[in-house]
């Protein structure tokens, strides 16, 4: 109990510290402060979509899936392509985007199932091989995307459904894209949805039990391998969904996989390996830190590199204070 | 030749863990309705025998037959679904799950958890009080009770219980002995127990395992009276 209270105090201190730092360096410009905060939430939501699958897969299966970023990228490319495909231009624009997201998510999930069933399953007894394999699969996916779509990235060029991509709203005199708020809302909705799945359903109980002791779950009459496949598929599908809904804002490019994978790994570790709550809170902490440092570095240091190393710096700081992460189990 | 009176027949199993040859010929028969105990010194192979039956450390040789059906080559979840309940050593309850969730996870299609709960709470009243508390918050004795209770949710044909008295206070051991005795009226039990007193109170039959081999078996009353045998294989007088 004492440790939990200390953890919440640490989260509160770091968050308030980041907000104060952002406010002070905004020199009282509430518009700049507000947009930084919203950018942090936007990034946090996307980090969560990549990190949640990573975290649940690691917790249950002890696999650190380096291909998770590639699934994010696949979701973005598939959604982008379907939305912009000439052959589908006849479909109502309000329908085309959700269909693209659905297709991106399903394709991501199916590729996840293929990876787990076809390649990872024979390597369950060899964790190092699994690690190398997912790393290799990430490279293969990247090359495949390059072969199909070329090396040039794509920017979202047309309107999305219901004009949500184009609309803006004002915050303290600054314009902010409604779409980013939509992504935040989707991220929060998924946190709740996955949380409910884990807490309130039988499959959720099985997953949480499997995170503790998958051998015992199997000995209770549950086909753990089938659960592994389901969780891996779900994790990849959620990452692909993240890429799909990020596409109207970020477009589709070959760098986006790694750009989200590395912060997501930092989130999973600093949140506490295998902890869903740690992943959810960690995502928004990292998102906020990246947004705050990115604005500060671009305004005052004229360098962007600080934003990309911020997740790792935050990870180091938290591991120094909490060696097993925010909500991780202390090793006995 | 299979005996219809036996729930389980293990014949000459050999089990390797990695490169180590742990079981080098274990034979165990468990008559229906009995409590059979596996005895032996630490490291003799008792736990590995239970794990081999459960499919967790599958044997490379020999046969394991549950009421006429072979268990060799089957995965643990199938063996569990065939009616084998398993209570591992060190309990292995799910510490982050509540007592209710620990029981619910063992529920199978067609199981009536409410009806089984009455039976389970009759054996372990404490679990009813702590129904919504995480398993990790229970005392060692209560966790052991939860581990046994979890194996009772489905109506199993055979219960494998590994070291139930390990690390428990004498008063808790007594209530556990009583509970196992009562549950054995419904389920056949194969027990691993280091505490010879507990084994001799509970069991009808025994099998002694020494250095990975089953060496002696018989009625527990005969063993209790054979001090030389007890001293030789178990090191207790």
Coordinates of C-alpha atoms in Angstrom, one line a residue:
Chain A
X1 CA 0.0 0.0 0.0
X2 CA 2.9 2.3 1.0
X3 CA 4.6 1.6 -2.3
X4 CA 1.5 2.3 -4.3
X5 CA 1.0 5.7 -2.6
X6 CA 4.6 6.5 -3.3
X7 CA 4.2 5.5 -7.0
X8 CA 1.1 7.8 -7.4
X9 CA 3.1 10.6 -5.6
X10 CA 5.9 10.1 -8.1
X11 CA 3.5 10.2 -11.1
X12 CA 1.9 13.3 -9.7
X13 CA 5.2 15.0 -9.0
X14 CA 6.6 14.3 -12.5
X15 CA 3.4 15.4 -14.2
X16 CA 3.1 18.6 -12.3
X17 CA 6.8 19.2 -12.8
X18 CA 6.4 18.9 -16.6
X19 CA 3.3 21.1 -16.6
X20 CA 5.0 23.8 -14.5
X21 CA 8.1 23.6 -16.7
X22 CA 5.9 24.0 -19.8
X23 CA 3.9 26.8 -18.3
X24 CA 7.1 28.7 -17.2
X25 CA 8.8 28.3 -20.5
X26 CA 5.7 29.4 -22.3
X27 CA 6.2 32.8 -20.6
X28 CA 2.6 32.9 -19.6
X29 CA 1.3 32.2 -23.2
X30 CA -1.7 30.0 -22.4
X31 CA -2.2 29.2 -26.0
X32 CA 1.2 27.7 -26.3
X33 CA 0.8 25.9 -23.0
X34 CA -2.6 24.5 -24.0
X35 CA -1.5 23.2 -27.4
X36 CA 1.6 21.6 -25.8
X37 CA -0.7 19.9 -23.3
X38 CA -3.0 18.7 -26.1
X39 CA -0.1 17.5 -28.2
X40 CA 1.1 15.5 -25.2
X41 CA -2.3 13.8 -24.9
X42 CA -2.3 13.1 -28.6
X43 CA 1.1 11.5 -28.5
X44 CA 0.2 9.7 -25.3
X45 CA -2.9 8.1 -27.0
X46 CA -0.8 6.9 -29.9
X47 CA 1.9 5.6 -27.7
X48 CA -0.7 3.7 -25.7
X49 CA -2.1 2.0 -28.9
X50 CA 1.4 0.6 -29.7
X51 CA 2.5 0.0 -26.1
X52 CA -0.7 -1.7 -24.8
X53 CA -0.3 -4.7 -27.2
X54 CA 3.5 -4.7 -26.4
X55 CA 2.8 -4.8 -22.7
X56 CA 0.1 -7.5 -22.7
X57 CA 2.0 -9.7 -25.1
X58 CA 5.2 -9.3 -22.9
X59 CA 3.3 -9.9 -19.7
X60 CA 1.5 -13.1 -20.9
X61 CA 4.0 -14.6 -23.3
X62 CA 7.4 -13.1 -22.3
X63 CA 7.9 -11.9 -25.8
X64 CA 9.2 -8.4 -26.5
X65 CA 7.6 -7.9 -30.0
X66 CA 10.0 -5.6 -31.9
X67 CA 7.6 -5.9 -34.9
X68 CA 4.9 -3.9 -33.0
X69 CA 6.0 -0.7 -34.7
X70 CA 5.8 -2.4 -38.1
X71 CA 2.1 -3.2 -37.4
X72 CA 1.5 0.5 -36.6
X73 CA 3.0 1.3 -40.0
X74 CA 1.0 -1.4 -41.8
X75 CA -2.2 0.0 -40.3
X76 CA -1.3 3.5 -41.6
X77 CA -0.3 2.3 -45.1
X78 CA -3.4 0.1 -45.6
X79 CA -5.8 2.8 -44.4
X80 CA -4.1 5.5 -46.5
X81 CA -4.1 3.4 -49.6
X82 CA -7.7 2.3 -49.3
X83 CA -8.9 5.8 -48.6
X84 CA -7.0 7.2 -51.5
X85 CA -7.6 4.3 -54.0
X86 CA -9.2 5.5 -57.2
X87 CA -11.3 2.4 -57.4
X88 CA -12.9 3.2 -54.1
X89 CA -13.5 6.8 -54.7
X90 CA -17.1 6.0 -55.5
X91 CA -17.7 5.1 -51.9
X92 CA -19.0 7.8 -49.7
X93 CA -16.1 9.7 -48.0
X94 CA -17.8 9.3 -44.6
X95 CA -17.7 5.5 -45.0
X96 CA -14.4 5.2 -46.7
X97 CA -12.3 6.2 -43.8
X98 CA -13.9 3.9 -41.2
X99 CA -13.6 1.1 -43.8
X100 CA -9.9 1.9 -44.3
X101 CA -9.4 1.8 -40.5
X102 CA -11.2 -1.5 -40.2
X103 CA -9.3 -3.0 -43.1
X104 CA -5.9 -1.8 -41.6
X105 CA -6.8 -3.2 -38.2
X106 CA -8.0 -6.6 -39.6
X107 CA -4.9 -6.9 -41.8
X108 CA -2.6 -6.0 -38.9
X109 CA -4.4 -8.6 -36.7
X110 CA -4.2 -11.3 -39.3
X111 CA -0.5 -10.7 -39.9
X112 CA -0.1 -10.9 -36.1
X113 CA -1.8 -14.2 -36.0
X114 CA 0.4 -15.5 -38.9
X115 CA 3.5 -14.4 -37.0
X116 CA 2.5 -16.0 -33.8
X117 CA 1.2 -19.3 -35.2
X118 CA 3.7 -19.7 -38.0
X119 CA 7.0 -18.3 -36.7
X120 CA 6.9 -17.7 -32.9
X121 CA 5.1 -20.8 -31.7
X122 CA 8.0 -23.2 -32.7
X123 CA 10.3 -20.9 -30.7
X124 CA 8.5 -20.8 -27.4
X125 CA 11.3 -22.6 -25.6
X126 CA 13.9 -20.2 -27.0
X127 CA 13.2 -16.6 -25.9
X128 CA 16.4 -15.1 -27.4
X129 CA 15.4 -16.6 -30.8
X130 CA 12.0 -15.0 -30.5
X131 CA 13.5 -11.6 -29.8
X132 CA 15.7 -11.9 -32.9
X133 CA 12.8 -13.2 -34.9
X134 CA 10.5 -10.3 -34.1
X135 CA 13.4 -7.9 -34.9
X136 CA 13.9 -9.6 -38.2
X137 CA 10.1 -9.6 -39.0
X138 CA 10.1 -5.9 -38.4
X139 CA 12.8 -5.5 -41.0
X140 CA 11.0 -7.8 -43.5
X141 CA 7.7 -5.8 -43.0
X142 CA 9.6 -2.6 -43.6
X143 CA 11.2 -3.9 -46.8
X144 CA 7.8 -5.3 -48.0
X145 CA 6.1 -1.9 -47.4
X146 CA 9.0 -0.3 -49.3
X147 CA 8.5 -2.7 -52.2
X148 CA 4.8 -2.1 -52.4
X149 CA 4.5 1.6 -51.7
X150 CA 8.1 2.9 -52.4
X151 CA 10.4 4.9 -50.2
X152 CA 8.5 8.2 -50.4
X153 CA 6.1 8.9 -47.6
X154 CA 2.5 9.9 -48.2
X155 CA 0.7 12.8 -46.7
X156 CA -3.1 12.7 -46.2
X157 CA -4.3 14.9 -49.1
X158 CA -8.1 14.8 -49.0
X159 CA -10.9 15.3 -46.5
X160 CA -11.6 12.5 -44.0
X161 CA -15.0 11.4 -42.9
X162 CA -17.3 14.1 -41.4
X163 CA -14.6 16.7 -42.1
X164 CA -13.0 15.9 -38.8
X165 CA -9.5 16.1 -40.2
X166 CA -9.9 19.7 -41.4
X167 CA -11.8 21.2 -38.6
X168 CA -10.0 23.3 -36.0
X169 CA -10.9 24.6 -32.6
X170 CA -9.5 27.4 -30.6
X171 CA -7.7 27.1 -27.3
X172 CA -6.5 30.3 -25.6
X173 CA -6.3 32.0 -29.0
X174 CA -4.4 29.2 -30.7
X175 CA -5.8 26.9 -33.4
X176 CA -5.7 23.2 -32.7
X177 CA -6.8 20.3 -35.0
X178 CA -10.0 18.6 -33.9
X179 CA -8.6 15.4 -35.3
X180 CA -6.0 15.3 -32.6
X181 CA -8.7 15.6 -30.0
X182 CA -10.5 12.8 -31.7
X183 CA -7.4 10.6 -31.5
X184 CA -7.1 11.4 -27.8
X185 CA -10.8 10.4 -27.3
X186 CA -10.3 7.2 -29.2
X187 CA -7.1 6.4 -27.1
X188 CA -9.0 7.0 -23.8
X189 CA -12.0 4.9 -25.0
X190 CA -9.6 2.0 -25.8
X191 CA -7.9 2.3 -22.4
X192 CA -11.4 1.9 -20.8
X193 CA -12.4 -0.8 -23.3
X194 CA -9.3 -3.0 -22.9
X195 CA -9.4 -2.3 -19.1
X196 CA -13.0 -3.6 -19.0
X197 CA -12.0 -6.6 -21.1
X198 CA -9.2 -7.5 -18.7
X199 CA -11.2 -6.9 -15.5
X200 CA -14.7 -7.9 -16.3
X201 CA -14.6 -10.8 -18.7
X202 CA -13.5 -14.5 -18.4
X203 CA -10.9 -14.0 -21.1
X204 CA -9.6 -11.0 -19.1
X205 CA -9.3 -13.1 -16.0
X206 CA -7.4 -15.8 -18.0
X207 CA -5.0 -13.2 -19.4
X208 CA -4.3 -11.7 -16.0
X209 CA -3.8 -15.1 -14.5
X210 CA -1.5 -16.0 -17.5
X211 CA 0.6 -13.0 -16.8
X212 CA 1.3 -14.4 -13.3
X213 CA 1.6 -18.1 -14.2
X214 CA 0.7 -19.4 -17.6
X215 CA 1.7 -23.0 -16.8
X216 CA -0.9 -23.1 -14.0
X217 CA -3.5 -21.6 -16.3
X218 CA -2.9 -24.5 -18.7
X219 CA -3.1 -27.0 -15.8
X220 CA -6.6 -25.7 -15.0
X221 CA -7.8 -26.9 -18.4
X222 CA -7.3 -23.8 -20.5
X223 CA -5.6 -23.9 -23.9
X224 CA -3.0 -21.3 -23.2
X225 CA -1.5 -21.5 -26.7
X226 CA -4.9 -20.5 -28.1
X227 CA -5.0 -17.6 -25.6
X228 CA -1.4 -16.6 -26.8
X229 CA -2.6 -16.5 -30.4
X230 CA -5.6 -14.4 -29.5
X231 CA -3.6 -11.9 -27.4
X232 CA -0.9 -11.6 -30.0
X233 CA -3.5 -11.0 -32.7
X234 CA -5.3 -8.5 -30.6
X235 CA -2.0 -6.7 -29.6
X236 CA -1.0 -6.4 -33.3
X237 CA -4.5 -5.3 -34.3
X238 CA -4.5 -2.5 -31.7
X239 CA -1.1 -1.3 -33.0
X240 CA -2.4 -1.4 -36.6
X241 CA -5.5 0.5 -35.5
X242 CA -3.2 3.1 -33.9
X243 CA -1.4 3.5 -37.2
X244 CA -4.7 3.6 -39.1
X245 CA -6.2 6.4 -37.0
X246 CA -2.9 8.3 -36.9
X247 CA -2.6 8.2 -40.8
X248 CA -4.8 11.3 -41.5
X249 CA -2.5 13.3 -39.2
X250 CA 0.9 11.6 -39.7
X251 CA 0.4 10.2 -43.2
X252 CA 2.2 6.9 -43.9
X253 CA 6.0 6.7 -44.0
X254 CA 8.7 4.2 -43.3
X255 CA 10.0 6.0 -40.3
X256 CA 6.8 6.0 -38.3
X257 CA 7.2 2.4 -37.0
X258 CA 10.4 3.0 -35.2
X259 CA 9.3 6.5 -34.2
X260 CA 6.5 4.9 -32.1
X261 CA 8.2 1.6 -31.2
X262 CA 11.0 3.1 -29.1
X263 CA 8.8 5.4 -27.0
X264 CA 6.4 2.5 -26.6
X265 CA 9.2 0.2 -25.3
X266 CA 10.1 3.0 -22.9
X267 CA 6.4 3.2 -21.8
X268 CA 6.2 -0.6 -21.2
X269 CA 9.4 -0.7 -19.1
X270 CA 8.8 2.5 -17.1
X271 CA 5.1 1.5 -16.5
X272 CA 6.3 -1.8 -15.1
X273 CA 6.6 -4.8 -17.4
X274 CA 3.2 -6.5 -17.9
X275 CA 1.2 -3.9 -16.0
X276 CA -1.7 -2.6 -17.9
X277 CA -2.3 0.4 -15.7
X278 CA 1.4 1.2 -15.8
X279 CA 1.2 1.2 -19.6
X280 CA -1.8 3.5 -19.7
X281 CA -0.4 6.0 -17.3
X282 CA 3.2 5.7 -18.7
X283 CA 1.9 6.4 -22.3
X284 CA 0.5 9.8 -21.3
X285 CA 3.5 10.7 -19.1
X286 CA 5.9 10.0 -22.0
X287 CA 3.5 11.8 -24.5
X288 CA 3.4 14.8 -22.3
X289 CA 7.2 14.8 -21.7
X290 CA 7.9 14.5 -25.4
X291 CA 5.5 17.4 -26.3
X292 CA 6.9 19.6 -23.5
X293 CA 10.6 19.0 -24.4
X294 CA 9.9 19.1 -28.2
X295 CA 8.4 22.6 -27.8
X296 CA 11.1 23.8 -25.4
X297 CA 13.9 22.4 -27.6
X298 CA 12.6 23.8 -30.8
X299 CA 12.0 27.3 -29.3
X300 CA 15.0 27.7 -27.1
X301 CA 17.7 25.2 -28.3
X302 CA 16.7 25.1 -32.0
X303 CA 17.3 21.3 -31.8
X304 CA 14.8 18.5 -32.3
X305 CA 16.9 15.7 -31.0
X306 CA 15.9 16.2 -27.4
X307 CA 12.3 15.2 -28.1
X308 CA 13.4 11.8 -29.5
X309 CA 15.6 11.0 -26.6
X310 CA 13.0 12.2 -24.0
X311 CA 11.3 8.8 -23.6
X312 CA 14.6 7.1 -22.8
X313 CA 15.6 9.9 -20.4
X314 CA 12.3 9.6 -18.6
X315 CA 12.7 5.8 -18.5
X316 CA 16.2 6.2 -16.9
X317 CA 14.9 8.7 -14.3
X318 CA 12.0 6.4 -13.3
X319 CA 14.1 3.3 -13.2
X320 CA 16.5 5.0 -10.9
X321 CA 13.7 5.8 -8.5
X322 CA 11.6 2.6 -9.1
X323 CA 13.9 -0.2 -10.5
X324 CA 10.9 -2.3 -11.4
X325 CA 8.9 0.5 -13.1
X326 CA 5.9 2.4 -11.8
X327 CA 3.6 -0.6 -11.3
X328 CA 6.0 -3.5 -11.9
X329 CA 6.4 -6.4 -9.5
X330 CA 9.4 -6.1 -7.3
X331 CA 11.7 -9.0 -7.9
X332 CA 12.0 -11.3 -5.0
Chain B
X1 CA -3.3 -55.2 -17.8
X2 CA -5.6 -52.3 -16.7
X3 CA -7.6 -52.8 -13.6
X4 CA -11.1 -51.3 -13.7
X5 CA -10.8 -50.5 -10.0
X6 CA -7.9 -48.2 -10.6
X7 CA -8.5 -44.6 -11.5
X8 CA -4.9 -44.1 -12.5
X9 CA -2.2 -46.5 -13.6
X10 CA 1.3 -45.2 -14.1
X11 CA 3.7 -47.8 -15.5
X12 CA 7.5 -47.5 -15.6
X13 CA 7.7 -43.8 -16.6
X14 CA 10.9 -42.1 -17.4
X15 CA 11.1 -38.3 -17.5
X16 CA 13.9 -36.0 -18.5
X17 CA 14.1 -32.3 -17.5
X18 CA 16.6 -30.8 -19.9
X19 CA 19.4 -33.3 -20.0
X20 CA 18.7 -34.7 -16.5
X21 CA 17.1 -38.1 -16.2
X22 CA 14.8 -37.4 -13.2
X23 CA 12.4 -40.4 -13.3
X24 CA 14.0 -43.7 -14.1
X25 CA 11.1 -46.0 -13.8
X26 CA 8.1 -45.0 -11.6
X27 CA 5.1 -47.2 -11.3
X28 CA 2.0 -46.0 -9.3
X29 CA -1.5 -47.3 -9.2
X30 CA -4.3 -45.3 -7.6
X31 CA -7.4 -47.2 -6.7
X32 CA -10.7 -45.5 -7.1
X33 CA -11.9 -43.6 -4.0
X34 CA -8.5 -43.9 -2.3
X35 CA -6.0 -41.5 -1.0
X36 CA -2.6 -42.6 -2.3
X37 CA 0.5 -40.9 -1.1
X38 CA 3.9 -40.6 -2.8
X39 CA 6.7 -40.6 -0.2
X40 CA 10.4 -40.1 -0.5
X41 CA 13.3 -37.8 0.4
X42 CA 13.7 -34.4 -1.1
X43 CA 14.7 -34.6 -4.8
X44 CA 13.5 -38.3 -5.1
X45 CA 11.1 -37.4 -8.0
X46 CA 7.7 -37.1 -6.3
X47 CA 6.8 -33.7 -7.7
X48 CA 8.1 -34.7 -11.1
X49 CA 5.9 -37.7 -11.0
X50 CA 2.8 -35.5 -10.5
X51 CA 4.0 -33.1 -13.2
X52 CA 4.5 -36.0 -15.6
X53 CA 1.0 -37.2 -14.9
X54 CA -0.3 -33.7 -15.5
X55 CA 1.7 -33.4 -18.8
X56 CA 3.8 -30.5 -17.5
X57 CA 7.0 -32.6 -17.7
X58 CA 5.9 -35.3 -20.2
X59 CA 7.5 -38.7 -19.8
X60 CA 9.7 -40.0 -22.6
X61 CA 8.9 -43.6 -21.9
X62 CA 6.2 -45.6 -20.0
X63 CA 2.4 -45.3 -19.8
X64 CA 0.0 -43.2 -17.9
X65 CA -3.6 -44.3 -18.1
X66 CA -6.6 -42.6 -16.5
X67 CA -9.7 -44.8 -16.4
X68 CA -8.7 -46.6 -19.6
X69 CA -7.5 -43.5 -21.5
X70 CA -3.8 -42.8 -22.1
X71 CA -2.5 -39.4 -20.9
X72 CA 0.9 -39.7 -22.6
X73 CA 1.4 -37.1 -25.4
X74 CA -1.6 -35.0 -24.3
X75 CA -1.2 -31.4 -23.3
X76 CA -1.9 -30.3 -19.7
X77 CA -5.1 -28.5 -20.6
X78 CA -6.5 -31.7 -22.2
X79 CA -5.5 -33.8 -19.2
X80 CA -7.2 -31.3 -16.9
X81 CA -10.3 -31.4 -19.1
X82 CA -10.3 -35.2 -18.8
X83 CA -10.8 -34.8 -15.1
X84 CA -7.4 -34.4 -13.4
X85 CA -7.2 -31.5 -10.9
X86 CA -3.8 -30.3 -9.9
X87 CA -2.7 -28.5 -6.7
X88 CA 1.0 -27.7 -7.2
X89 CA 3.6 -27.2 -4.5
X90 CA 4.0 -23.6 -3.3
X91 CA 0.3 -23.2 -4.1
X92 CA 0.6 -21.2 -7.3
X93 CA -2.5 -19.3 -6.7
X94 CA -3.0 -16.1 -8.8
X95 CA -2.0 -13.4 -6.3
X96 CA -3.5 -10.5 -8.2
X97 CA -6.8 -12.2 -8.8
X98 CA -9.5 -12.2 -6.1
X99 CA -10.6 -15.4 -4.5
X100 CA -13.7 -15.3 -6.7
X101 CA -11.6 -14.9 -9.8
X102 CA -9.2 -17.7 -8.7
X103 CA -12.2 -20.0 -8.5
X104 CA -13.9 -18.7 -11.6
X105 CA -10.9 -19.4 -13.8
X106 CA -11.1 -23.1 -13.0
X107 CA -14.7 -23.2 -14.1
X108 CA -15.5 -25.2 -17.2
X109 CA -18.4 -25.3 -19.6
X110 CA -21.3 -26.8 -17.8
X111 CA -19.8 -26.4 -14.3
X112 CA -22.2 -24.9 -11.8
X113 CA -20.0 -22.6 -9.7
X114 CA -22.7 -21.7 -7.3
X115 CA -23.4 -25.3 -6.4
X116 CA -19.7 -26.2 -6.2
X117 CA -19.2 -23.0 -4.1
X118 CA -21.5 -24.4 -1.4
X119 CA -19.4 -27.6 -1.2
X120 CA -16.1 -25.6 -1.3
X121 CA -17.1 -23.1 1.3
X122 CA -18.3 -26.0 3.5
X123 CA -14.7 -27.3 3.4
X124 CA -13.0 -23.9 3.6
X125 CA -15.3 -21.3 5.3
X126 CA -12.5 -18.7 5.4
X127 CA -12.6 -18.4 1.6
X128 CA -16.2 -17.2 1.7
X129 CA -15.2 -14.3 4.0
X130 CA -12.4 -13.3 1.7
X131 CA -14.3 -13.9 -1.6
X132 CA -13.5 -10.5 -3.1
X133 CA -9.9 -10.1 -1.7
X134 CA -6.9 -10.6 -3.9
X135 CA -5.3 -14.1 -3.4
X136 CA -2.0 -12.4 -2.5
X137 CA -3.6 -10.9 0.6
X138 CA -4.5 -14.2 2.1
X139 CA -2.3 -16.0 4.7
X140 CA -0.2 -19.0 3.7
X141 CA -2.9 -21.4 5.0
X142 CA -5.7 -19.7 3.3
X143 CA -3.7 -19.6 0.0
X144 CA -3.3 -23.4 0.3
X145 CA -7.0 -23.8 0.9
X146 CA -7.7 -21.6 -2.1
X147 CA -5.3 -23.8 -4.2
X148 CA -7.2 -26.9 -3.2
X149 CA -10.5 -25.2 -3.6
X150 CA -9.6 -24.1 -7.1
X151 CA -9.0 -27.8 -8.1
X152 CA -12.4 -28.7 -6.7
X153 CA -14.4 -26.3 -8.9
X154 CA -14.7 -28.9 -11.7
X155 CA -15.9 -32.3 -10.6
X156 CA -12.6 -34.0 -11.2
X157 CA -12.0 -37.8 -11.2
X158 CA -8.6 -37.5 -9.7
X159 CA -6.9 -34.8 -7.7
X160 CA -3.1 -34.4 -7.6
X161 CA -2.0 -32.5 -4.5
X162 CA 1.7 -31.6 -4.0
X163 CA 2.9 -31.0 -0.4
X164 CA -0.3 -29.4 1.0
X165 CA 1.2 -29.1 4.5
X166 CA 4.4 -27.4 3.5
X167 CA 5.2 -24.3 5.5
X168 CA 1.8 -24.3 7.4
X169 CA 1.2 -24.0 11.1
X170 CA 0.0 -27.2 12.9
X171 CA -3.5 -25.9 13.5
X172 CA -3.9 -25.1 9.8
X173 CA -2.5 -28.5 8.9
X174 CA -5.2 -30.2 11.0
X175 CA -8.0 -28.3 9.2
X176 CA -6.4 -29.1 5.9
X177 CA -6.2 -32.8 6.8
X178 CA -9.9 -32.7 7.7
X179 CA -10.8 -31.0 4.4
X180 CA -8.8 -33.4 2.2
X181 CA -10.4 -36.3 4.1
X182 CA -13.9 -34.9 3.4
X183 CA -13.2 -34.1 -0.3
X184 CA -11.8 -37.6 -0.8
X185 CA -15.3 -38.9 -0.4
X186 CA -16.0 -37.4 -3.8
X187 CA -12.7 -37.6 -5.5
X188 CA -9.8 -39.9 -5.7
X189 CA -6.6 -38.3 -4.4
X190 CA -2.9 -38.8 -5.2
X191 CA -0.9 -36.9 -2.7
X192 CA 2.8 -35.9 -2.3
X193 CA 3.6 -35.3 1.3
X194 CA 6.9 -34.9 3.2
X195 CA 5.3 -34.8 6.6
X196 CA 5.0 -38.5 7.4
X197 CA 2.5 -37.9 10.2
X198 CA 0.2 -36.1 7.8
X199 CA 0.7 -38.9 5.2
X200 CA 0.0 -41.6 7.7
X201 CA -3.2 -40.0 8.9
X202 CA -4.6 -39.2 5.5
X203 CA -3.6 -42.0 3.1
X204 CA -4.9 -45.5 2.5
X205 CA -1.9 -46.5 0.3
X206 CA 1.6 -45.4 -0.3
X207 CA 4.3 -45.5 -2.9
X208 CA 7.9 -44.8 -2.0
X209 CA 10.0 -43.1 -4.6
X210 CA 13.8 -43.2 -4.2
X211 CA 16.3 -41.8 -6.7
X212 CA 13.7 -41.5 -9.5
X213 CA 12.4 -45.1 -9.0
X214 CA 9.3 -46.4 -7.2
X215 CA 10.8 -48.9 -4.8
X216 CA 8.0 -50.0 -2.4
X217 CA 4.2 -49.7 -2.3
X218 CA 1.4 -51.0 -0.2
X219 CA -1.1 -50.2 2.5
X220 CA -0.1 -47.3 4.7
X221 CA -0.9 -49.2 8.0
X222 CA 1.8 -51.7 7.0
X223 CA 4.3 -48.9 6.4
X224 CA 3.6 -47.3 9.8
X225 CA 4.5 -50.5 11.5
X226 CA 7.6 -51.1 9.5
X227 CA 10.1 -48.7 11.2
X228 CA 13.1 -50.1 9.3
X229 CA 11.5 -49.3 5.9
X230 CA 10.5 -45.9 7.1
X231 CA 14.0 -45.2 8.4
X232 CA 15.6 -46.5 5.3
X233 CA 13.7 -44.5 2.7
X234 CA 12.3 -41.6 4.6
X235 CA 14.9 -41.0 7.3
X236 CA 12.2 -40.8 10.1
X237 CA 11.7 -43.2 13.0

